[in-house]
PDB file of C-alpha atoms in Angstrom:
ATOM      1  CA  UNK A  20      95.682  78.174  91.145  1.00  0.00           C
ATOM      2  CA  UNK A  21      95.441  81.671  92.600  1.00  0.00           C
ATOM      3  CA  UNK A  22      95.889  85.050  91.298  1.00  0.00           C
ATOM      4  CA  UNK A  23      98.612  85.732  92.724  1.00  0.00           C
ATOM      5  CA  UNK A  24     101.830  86.547  90.378  1.00  0.00           C
ATOM      6  CA  UNK A  25     103.394  89.743  88.345  1.00  0.00           C
ATOM      7  CA  UNK A  26     101.276  92.472  86.917  1.00  0.00           C
ATOM      8  CA  UNK A  27     101.834  91.419  82.969  1.00  0.00           C
ATOM      9  CA  UNK A  28     100.761  87.817  83.428  1.00  0.00           C
ATOM     10  CA  UNK A  29      98.297  88.781  86.073  1.00  0.00           C
ATOM     11  CA  UNK A  30      96.147  91.135  83.852  1.00  0.00           C
ATOM     12  CA  UNK A  31      96.828  88.209  80.531  1.00  0.00           C
ATOM     13  CA  UNK A  32      95.470  86.064  82.688  1.00  0.00           C
ATOM     14  CA  UNK A  33      92.500  87.772  83.989  1.00  0.00           C
ATOM     15  CA  UNK A  34      92.027  89.360  80.244  1.00  0.00           C
ATOM     16  CA  UNK A  35      91.682  85.591  79.765  1.00  0.00           C
ATOM     17  CA  UNK A  36      89.336  84.666  82.095  1.00  0.00           C
ATOM     18  CA  UNK A  37      86.986  87.351  81.099  1.00  0.00           C
ATOM     19  CA  UNK A  38      86.411  86.402  78.045  1.00  0.00           C
ATOM     20  CA  UNK A  39      85.723  82.842  79.032  1.00  0.00           C
ATOM     21  CA  UNK A  40      83.315  84.013  81.101  1.00  0.00           C
ATOM     22  CA  UNK A  41      81.324  86.144  78.495  1.00  0.00           C
ATOM     23  CA  UNK A  42      81.059  82.864  77.030  1.00  0.00           C
ATOM     24  CA  UNK A  43      78.750  81.743  79.374  1.00  0.00           C
ATOM     25  CA  UNK A  44      76.423  84.365  79.842  1.00  0.00           C
ATOM     26  CA  UNK A  45      73.311  84.312  77.957  1.00  0.00           C
ATOM     27  CA  UNK A  46      72.360  87.763  76.825  1.00  0.00           C
ATOM     28  CA  UNK A  47      72.064  90.372  74.163  1.00  0.00           C
ATOM     29  CA  UNK A  48      75.495  91.767  72.016  1.00  0.00           C
ATOM     30  CA  UNK A  49      74.458  95.460  73.672  1.00  0.00           C
ATOM     31  CA  UNK A  50      74.501  93.212  77.284  1.00  0.00           C
ATOM     32  CA  UNK A  51      77.070  91.350  76.626  1.00  0.00           C
ATOM     33  CA  UNK A  52      79.191  94.696  75.274  1.00  0.00           C
ATOM     34  CA  UNK A  53      78.554  96.506  78.764  1.00  0.00           C
ATOM     35  CA  UNK A  54      79.444  93.359  80.825  1.00  0.00           C
ATOM     36  CA  UNK A  55      82.572  93.735  79.120  1.00  0.00           C
ATOM     37  CA  UNK A  56      83.191  96.708  79.423  1.00  0.00           C
ATOM     38  CA  UNK A  57      82.935  96.996  83.004  1.00  0.00           C
ATOM     39  CA  UNK A  58      85.482  93.834  83.729  1.00  0.00           C
ATOM     40  CA  UNK A  59      87.707  95.344  81.483  1.00  0.00           C
ATOM     41  CA  UNK A  60      87.537  98.538  84.007  1.00  0.00           C
ATOM     42  CA  UNK A  61      88.041  96.192  86.988  1.00  0.00           C
ATOM     43  CA  UNK A  62      90.882  94.479  85.208  1.00  0.00           C
ATOM     44  CA  UNK A  63      93.310  97.928  84.876  1.00  0.00           C
ATOM     45  CA  UNK A  64      92.354  99.036  88.151  1.00  0.00           C
ATOM     46  CA  UNK A  65      93.485  95.414  90.049  1.00  0.00           C
ATOM     47  CA  UNK A  66      97.189  94.767  89.880  1.00  0.00           C
ATOM     48  CA  UNK A  67      98.795  91.432  90.813  1.00  0.00           C
ATOM     49  CA  UNK A  68      96.510  89.686  92.852  1.00  0.00           C
ATOM     50  CA  UNK A  69      92.957  89.893  93.603  1.00  0.00           C
ATOM     51  CA  UNK A  70      92.613  90.370  97.097  1.00  0.00           C
ATOM     52  CA  UNK A  71      90.164  92.162 100.045  1.00  0.00           C
ATOM     53  CA  UNK A  72      92.677  95.327  99.842  1.00  0.00           C
ATOM     54  CA  UNK A  73      92.403  95.745  96.377  1.00  0.00           C
ATOM     55  CA  UNK A  74      88.750  95.199  96.548  1.00  0.00           C
ATOM     56  CA  UNK A  75      88.489  98.081  98.619  1.00  0.00           C
ATOM     57  CA  UNK A  76      90.864 100.212  96.557  1.00  0.00           C
ATOM     58  CA  UNK A  77      88.552  99.532  93.774  1.00  0.00           C
ATOM     59  CA  UNK A  78      85.584 100.080  95.549  1.00  0.00           C
ATOM     60  CA  UNK A  79      86.398 103.423  96.318  1.00  0.00           C
ATOM     61  CA  UNK A  80      87.353 103.871  92.894  1.00  0.00           C
ATOM     62  CA  UNK A  81      83.592 103.515  91.985  1.00  0.00           C
ATOM     63  CA  UNK A  82      82.570 106.211  93.697  1.00  0.00           C
ATOM     64  CA  UNK A  83      83.632 108.437  91.691  1.00  0.00           C
ATOM     65  CA  UNK A  84      80.623 107.266  89.374  1.00  0.00           C
ATOM     66  CA  UNK A  85      76.622 108.125  89.358  1.00  0.00           C
ATOM     67  CA  UNK A  86      75.083 105.305  91.762  1.00  0.00           C
ATOM     68  CA  UNK A  87      73.207 103.285  88.484  1.00  0.00           C
ATOM     69  CA  UNK A  88      76.711 103.175  86.981  1.00  0.00           C
ATOM     70  CA  UNK A  89      78.518 101.993  90.372  1.00  0.00           C
ATOM     71  CA  UNK A  90      75.143  99.227  90.417  1.00  0.00           C
ATOM     72  CA  UNK A  91      75.661  97.666  87.364  1.00  0.00           C
ATOM     73  CA  UNK A  92      79.751  97.430  87.737  1.00  0.00           C
ATOM     74  CA  UNK A  93      79.371  95.851  91.336  1.00  0.00           C
ATOM     75  CA  UNK A  94      77.090  93.609  89.566  1.00  0.00           C
ATOM     76  CA  UNK A  95      79.311  91.947  87.017  1.00  0.00           C
ATOM     77  CA  UNK A  96      82.186  92.348  89.266  1.00  0.00           C
ATOM     78  CA  UNK A  97      80.566  90.283  92.221  1.00  0.00           C
ATOM     79  CA  UNK A  98      79.322  87.528  89.095  1.00  0.00           C
ATOM     80  CA  UNK A  99      82.406  87.695  87.964  1.00  0.00           C
ATOM     81  CA  UNK A 100      84.463  87.055  91.230  1.00  0.00           C
ATOM     82  CA  UNK A 101      81.769  83.747  91.803  1.00  0.00           C
ATOM     83  CA  UNK A 102      82.999  82.062  88.601  1.00  0.00           C
ATOM     84  CA  UNK A 103      86.175  81.981  89.610  1.00  0.00           C
ATOM     85  CA  UNK A 104      85.562  80.957  93.288  1.00  0.00           C
ATOM     86  CA  UNK A 105      83.392  78.102  91.351  1.00  0.00           C
ATOM     87  CA  UNK A 106      85.660  77.647  88.783  1.00  0.00           C
ATOM     88  CA  UNK A 107      88.825  77.294  91.140  1.00  0.00           C
ATOM     89  CA  UNK A 108      90.865  80.439  90.348  1.00  0.00           C
ATOM     90  CA  UNK A 109      90.304  81.326  93.933  1.00  0.00           C
ATOM     91  CA  UNK A 110      91.161  80.073  96.141  1.00  0.00           C
ATOM     92  CA  UNK A 111      88.342  82.117  98.863  1.00  0.00           C
ATOM     93  CA  UNK A 112      85.351  83.871  97.620  1.00  0.00           C
ATOM     94  CA  UNK A 113      85.250  87.764  96.989  1.00  0.00           C
ATOM     95  CA  UNK A 114      81.703  90.014  96.807  1.00  0.00           C
ATOM     96  CA  UNK A 115      82.348  93.464  96.752  1.00  0.00           C
ATOM     97  CA  UNK A 116      79.469  95.459  98.900  1.00  0.00           C
ATOM     98  CA  UNK A 117      76.003  96.180  96.941  1.00  0.00           C
ATOM     99  CA  UNK A 118      75.183  98.917  99.337  1.00  0.00           C
ATOM    100  CA  UNK A 119      75.998 102.360  97.022  1.00  0.00           C
ATOM    101  CA  UNK A 120      76.900 105.272  99.600  1.00  0.00           C
ATOM    102  CA  UNK A 121      76.033 108.649  98.138  1.00  0.00           C
ATOM    103  CA  UNK A 122      77.491 110.903 100.669  1.00  0.00           C
ATOM    104  CA  UNK A 123      75.380 114.248 101.500  1.00  0.00           C
ATOM    105  CA  UNK A 124      76.766 117.257  99.692  1.00  0.00           C
ATOM    106  CA  UNK A 125      77.958 119.074 102.726  1.00  0.00           C
ATOM    107  CA  UNK A 126      80.113 115.486 103.585  1.00  0.00           C
ATOM    108  CA  UNK A 127      82.045 116.080 100.034  1.00  0.00           C
ATOM    109  CA  UNK A 128      82.524 119.472 100.674  1.00  0.00           C
ATOM    110  CA  UNK A 129      83.935 120.541 103.992  1.00  0.00           C
ATOM    111  CA  UNK A 130      87.090 121.290 105.169  1.00  0.00           C
ATOM    112  CA  UNK A 131      89.020 118.346 107.038  1.00  0.00           C
ATOM    113  CA  UNK A 132      90.951 118.180 109.810  1.00  0.00           C
ATOM    114  CA  UNK A 133      94.054 116.446 107.447  1.00  0.00           C
ATOM    115  CA  UNK A 134      97.024 117.329 109.750  1.00  0.00           C
ATOM    116  CA  UNK A 135      97.973 113.898 110.540  1.00  0.00           C
ATOM    117  CA  UNK A 136      98.736 113.521 106.583  1.00  0.00           C
ATOM    118  CA  UNK A 137     102.119 116.014 107.458  1.00  0.00           C
ATOM    119  CA  UNK A 138     102.723 114.263 110.789  1.00  0.00           C
ATOM    120  CA  UNK A 139     103.365 110.352 109.391  1.00  0.00           C
ATOM    121  CA  UNK A 140     105.947 108.341 108.041  1.00  0.00           C
ATOM    122  CA  UNK A 141     108.022 108.801 105.807  1.00  0.00           C
ATOM    123  CA  UNK A 142     107.526 107.225 102.176  1.00  0.00           C
ATOM    124  CA  UNK A 143     105.804 107.500  99.447  1.00  0.00           C
ATOM    125  CA  UNK A 144     102.359 107.700 100.513  1.00  0.00           C
ATOM    126  CA  UNK A 145     103.234 110.865 102.416  1.00  0.00           C
ATOM    127  CA  UNK A 146     104.380 112.031  99.311  1.00  0.00           C
ATOM    128  CA  UNK A 147     102.059 111.970  96.859  1.00  0.00           C
ATOM    129  CA  UNK A 148      99.308 113.092 100.125  1.00  0.00           C
ATOM    130  CA  UNK A 149     100.679 115.372 100.469  1.00  0.00           C
ATOM    131  CA  UNK A 150     101.799 116.692  96.300  1.00  0.00           C
ATOM    132  CA  UNK A 151      97.675 115.404  95.630  1.00  0.00           C
ATOM    133  CA  UNK A 152      96.531 117.843  98.872  1.00  0.00           C
ATOM    134  CA  UNK A 153      98.572 120.852  98.015  1.00  0.00           C
ATOM    135  CA  UNK A 154      99.373 121.022  94.386  1.00  0.00           C
ATOM    136  CA  UNK A 155      96.238 119.009  93.218  1.00  0.00           C
ATOM    137  CA  UNK A 156      97.854 116.996  90.764  1.00  0.00           C
ATOM    138  CA  UNK A 157      96.467 113.713  90.063  1.00  0.00           C
ATOM    139  CA  UNK A 158      97.582 110.005  90.924  1.00  0.00           C
ATOM    140  CA  UNK A 159      98.601 109.582  87.426  1.00  0.00           C
ATOM    141  CA  UNK A 160     100.460 112.978  87.146  1.00  0.00           C
ATOM    142  CA  UNK A 161     102.092 111.905  90.349  1.00  0.00           C
ATOM    143  CA  UNK A 162     103.648 108.704  88.378  1.00  0.00           C
ATOM    144  CA  UNK A 163     104.459 110.605  85.509  1.00  0.00           C
ATOM    145  CA  UNK A 164     106.675 113.502  87.216  1.00  0.00           C
ATOM    146  CA  UNK A 165     110.342 113.523  87.226  1.00  0.00           C
ATOM    147  CA  UNK A 166     112.883 115.245  89.058  1.00  0.00           C
ATOM    148  CA  UNK A 167     113.715 117.309  86.132  1.00  0.00           C
ATOM    149  CA  UNK A 168     109.884 118.840  86.509  1.00  0.00           C
ATOM    150  CA  UNK A 169     110.898 120.403  89.773  1.00  0.00           C
ATOM    151  CA  UNK A 170     112.569 123.175  90.029  1.00  0.00           C
ATOM    152  CA  UNK A 171     113.707 124.162  93.941  1.00  0.00           C
ATOM    153  CA  UNK A 172     115.772 126.851  93.498  1.00  0.00           C
ATOM    154  CA  UNK A 173     112.922 128.425  92.218  1.00  0.00           C
ATOM    155  CA  UNK A 174     110.321 126.125  94.179  1.00  0.00           C
ATOM    156  CA  UNK A 175     107.366 125.265  91.362  1.00  0.00           C
ATOM    157  CA  UNK A 176     106.865 121.957  89.476  1.00  0.00           C
ATOM    158  CA  UNK A 177     106.165 121.642  85.793  1.00  0.00           C
ATOM    159  CA  UNK A 178     103.308 119.226  84.770  1.00  0.00           C
ATOM    160  CA  UNK A 179     102.815 118.234  81.209  1.00  0.00           C
ATOM    161  CA  UNK A 180      99.520 117.317  80.029  1.00  0.00           C
ATOM    162  CA  UNK A 181      99.259 115.929  76.837  1.00  0.00           C
ATOM    163  CA  UNK A 182     100.501 118.819  75.167  1.00  0.00           C
ATOM    164  CA  UNK A 183      99.905 121.089  76.999  1.00  0.00           C
ATOM    165  CA  UNK A 184     102.120 122.472  80.747  1.00  0.00           C
ATOM    166  CA  UNK A 185     101.442 124.144  83.775  1.00  0.00           C
ATOM    167  CA  UNK A 186     103.695 125.759  86.198  1.00  0.00           C
ATOM    168  CA  UNK A 187     102.467 124.885  90.282  1.00  0.00           C
ATOM    169  CA  UNK A 188     104.090 126.913  93.206  1.00  0.00           C
ATOM    170  CA  UNK A 189     105.237 124.414  95.474  1.00  0.00           C
ATOM    171  CA  UNK A 190     103.980 124.955  99.629  1.00  0.00           C
ATOM    172  CA  UNK A 191     106.712 125.206 102.026  1.00  0.00           C
ATOM    173  CA  UNK A 192     106.124 121.682 103.308  1.00  0.00           C
ATOM    174  CA  UNK A 193     106.068 119.770 100.176  1.00  0.00           C
ATOM    175  CA  UNK A 194     108.909 121.800  99.103  1.00  0.00           C
ATOM    176  CA  UNK A 195     111.202 121.099 102.254  1.00  0.00           C
ATOM    177  CA  UNK A 196     109.972 117.297 101.799  1.00  0.00           C
ATOM    178  CA  UNK A 197     111.288 116.969  99.069  1.00  0.00           C
ATOM    179  CA  UNK A 198     114.311 119.062  99.652  1.00  0.00           C
ATOM    180  CA  UNK A 199     114.609 115.944 102.311  1.00  0.00           C
ATOM    181  CA  UNK A 200     114.207 113.464  99.551  1.00  0.00           C
ATOM    182  CA  UNK A 201     116.991 114.383  96.380  1.00  0.00           C
ATOM    183  CA  UNK A 202     119.942 112.924  98.284  1.00  0.00           C
ATOM    184  CA  UNK A 203     118.379 109.668  97.406  1.00  0.00           C
ATOM    185  CA  UNK A 204     117.352 110.195  94.306  1.00  0.00           C
ATOM    186  CA  UNK A 205     117.575 112.746  92.215  1.00  0.00           C
ATOM    187  CA  UNK A 206     117.718 111.336  88.795  1.00  0.00           C
ATOM    188  CA  UNK A 207     114.825 110.198  86.736  1.00  0.00           C
ATOM    189  CA  UNK A 208     111.013 109.905  87.900  1.00  0.00           C
ATOM    190  CA  UNK A 209     109.983 111.261  91.305  1.00  0.00           C
ATOM    191  CA  UNK A 210     109.327 107.929  92.443  1.00  0.00           C
ATOM    192  CA  UNK A 211     112.657 105.982  91.548  1.00  0.00           C
ATOM    193  CA  UNK A 212     110.687 104.108  88.291  1.00  0.00           C
ATOM    194  CA  UNK A 213     107.337 103.238  86.863  1.00  0.00           C
ATOM    195  CA  UNK A 214     104.099 101.820  89.158  1.00  0.00           C
ATOM    196  CA  UNK A 215     101.352 101.294  88.205  1.00  0.00           C
ATOM    197  CA  UNK A 216      97.945 103.790  89.492  1.00  0.00           C
ATOM    198  CA  UNK A 217      96.848 100.717  91.499  1.00  0.00           C
ATOM    199  CA  UNK A 218      99.773 100.406  93.013  1.00  0.00           C
ATOM    200  CA  UNK A 219     100.225 103.739  94.222  1.00  0.00           C
ATOM    201  CA  UNK A 220      96.395 104.409  95.097  1.00  0.00           C
ATOM    202  CA  UNK A 221      97.456 100.968  97.451  1.00  0.00           C
ATOM    203  CA  UNK A 222     100.079 103.235  99.187  1.00  0.00           C
ATOM    204  CA  UNK A 223      98.018 106.255  99.730  1.00  0.00           C
ATOM    205  CA  UNK A 224      95.378 104.310 101.696  1.00  0.00           C
ATOM    206  CA  UNK A 225      97.919 102.636 103.721  1.00  0.00           C
ATOM    207  CA  UNK A 226      99.449 106.337 104.442  1.00  0.00           C
ATOM    208  CA  UNK A 227      96.044 107.690 105.158  1.00  0.00           C
ATOM    209  CA  UNK A 228      94.525 104.308 107.484  1.00  0.00           C
ATOM    210  CA  UNK A 229      98.218 104.328 109.261  1.00  0.00           C
ATOM    211  CA  UNK A 230      97.385 108.246 110.254  1.00  0.00           C
ATOM    212  CA  UNK A 231      93.725 107.562 110.839  1.00  0.00           C
ATOM    213  CA  UNK A 232      92.089 108.783 108.059  1.00  0.00           C
ATOM    214  CA  UNK A 233      90.754 105.544 106.278  1.00  0.00           C
ATOM    215  CA  UNK A 234      87.600 107.163 104.719  1.00  0.00           C
ATOM    216  CA  UNK A 235      89.943 109.429 102.988  1.00  0.00           C
ATOM    217  CA  UNK A 236      91.006 109.071  99.216  1.00  0.00           C
ATOM    218  CA  UNK A 237      93.393 110.747  96.843  1.00  0.00           C
ATOM    219  CA  UNK A 238      89.968 111.735  95.436  1.00  0.00           C
ATOM    220  CA  UNK A 239      88.851 113.610  99.045  1.00  0.00           C
ATOM    221  CA  UNK A 240      92.145 114.982  99.263  1.00  0.00           C
ATOM    222  CA  UNK A 241      91.629 116.427  95.448  1.00  0.00           C
ATOM    223  CA  UNK A 242      88.806 117.561  96.976  1.00  0.00           C
ATOM    224  CA  UNK A 243      90.469 119.197  99.805  1.00  0.00           C
ATOM    225  CA  UNK A 244      92.998 120.869  97.941  1.00  0.00           C
ATOM    226  CA  UNK A 245      89.849 122.712  96.185  1.00  0.00           C
ATOM    227  CA  UNK A 246      88.083 123.752  98.668  1.00  0.00           C
ATOM    228  CA  UNK A 247      91.292 125.081 100.693  1.00  0.00           C
ATOM    229  CA  UNK A 248      92.210 127.655  97.208  1.00  0.00           C
ATOM    230  CA  UNK A 249      88.297 128.492  96.870  1.00  0.00           C
ATOM    231  CA  UNK A 250      88.308 130.178 100.466  1.00  0.00           C
ATOM    232  CA  UNK A 251      92.061 131.563  99.919  1.00  0.00           C
ATOM    233  CA  UNK A 252      89.833 133.474  97.189  1.00  0.00           C
ATOM    234  CA  UNK A 253      91.369 131.738  94.094  1.00  0.00           C
ATOM    235  CA  UNK A 254      88.793 132.395  91.009  1.00  0.00           C
ATOM    236  CA  UNK A 255      87.152 129.177  89.001  1.00  0.00           C
ATOM    237  CA  UNK A 256      89.187 130.341  85.697  1.00  0.00           C
ATOM    238  CA  UNK A 257      92.633 129.852  87.505  1.00  0.00           C
ATOM    239  CA  UNK A 258      91.328 127.921  89.706  1.00  0.00           C
ATOM    240  CA  UNK A 259      90.789 125.020  86.568  1.00  0.00           C
ATOM    241  CA  UNK A 260      94.582 126.524  85.723  1.00  0.00           C
ATOM    242  CA  UNK A 261      95.347 124.954  88.798  1.00  0.00           C
ATOM    243  CA  UNK A 262      94.083 121.579  88.718  1.00  0.00           C
ATOM    244  CA  UNK A 263      94.775 121.303  84.939  1.00  0.00           C
ATOM    245  CA  UNK A 264      91.323 121.337  83.425  1.00  0.00           C
ATOM    246  CA  UNK A 265      90.085 122.322  80.140  1.00  0.00           C
ATOM    247  CA  UNK A 266      87.064 125.225  81.812  1.00  0.00           C
ATOM    248  CA  UNK A 267      86.002 126.136  85.510  1.00  0.00           C
ATOM    249  CA  UNK A 268      82.377 123.824  84.641  1.00  0.00           C
ATOM    250  CA  UNK A 269      83.215 120.948  86.688  1.00  0.00           C
ATOM    251  CA  UNK A 270      84.330 123.363  89.836  1.00  0.00           C
ATOM    252  CA  UNK A 271      80.628 125.358  90.161  1.00  0.00           C
ATOM    253  CA  UNK A 272      79.081 123.090  92.598  1.00  0.00           C
ATOM    254  CA  UNK A 273      82.007 124.130  95.217  1.00  0.00           C
ATOM    255  CA  UNK A 274      81.789 127.683  94.491  1.00  0.00           C
ATOM    256  CA  UNK A 275      77.775 127.293  94.991  1.00  0.00           C
ATOM    257  CA  UNK A 276      78.487 126.163  98.604  1.00  0.00           C
TER     258      UNK A 276
END
């Protein structure tokens, strides 16, 4: 049997496999709980199929964790993948890289030339990239965005996060793009229907790769939004509001550079 099926059945199958895998581990209860936590997080990040592409996207997400946490998660996932292969659940053996690459502060905090993102083919990947780069949105916020939240006459979009809402001004490029696609889909969710974050990450990764920017991720695009706002003179408290943050504490490193 291969792990290639509908998202719901895949998640159920993977959850069962994680339980079976943990039952084979002769380790302390605390260690077993750590394994369970890491593997459940891995399971929610993978949608529909375990393959080189989905694992690459998962590795990109790992960059957001501290090196020590990255190393622990990589080890747990690699052991699980080996288990699945040995049980015949995977037709091919996959393995995450065990090397934790830490980008230098200069690499992370410099403004990049991303002009090619505006020139690529139309589609969800391009729309998502522009919404992150121009508005600082999270992929999860894009997935929940409804056409009713977008006022193209006034050029603003309202983003709800919990009990709070923030109103963001649409930049010219994003506004023109939305105007161009509104006639095709102007009802319901912006993307047309409910999708998973994994699916959207894959659309973003495919698009940036097509634009010759394979090292750019959703996280990098959000960082670029931050850097560009600082270059414009946006203060820390205002930038925190634009990003939907409760305080500007996590932005301090950008202002110190």
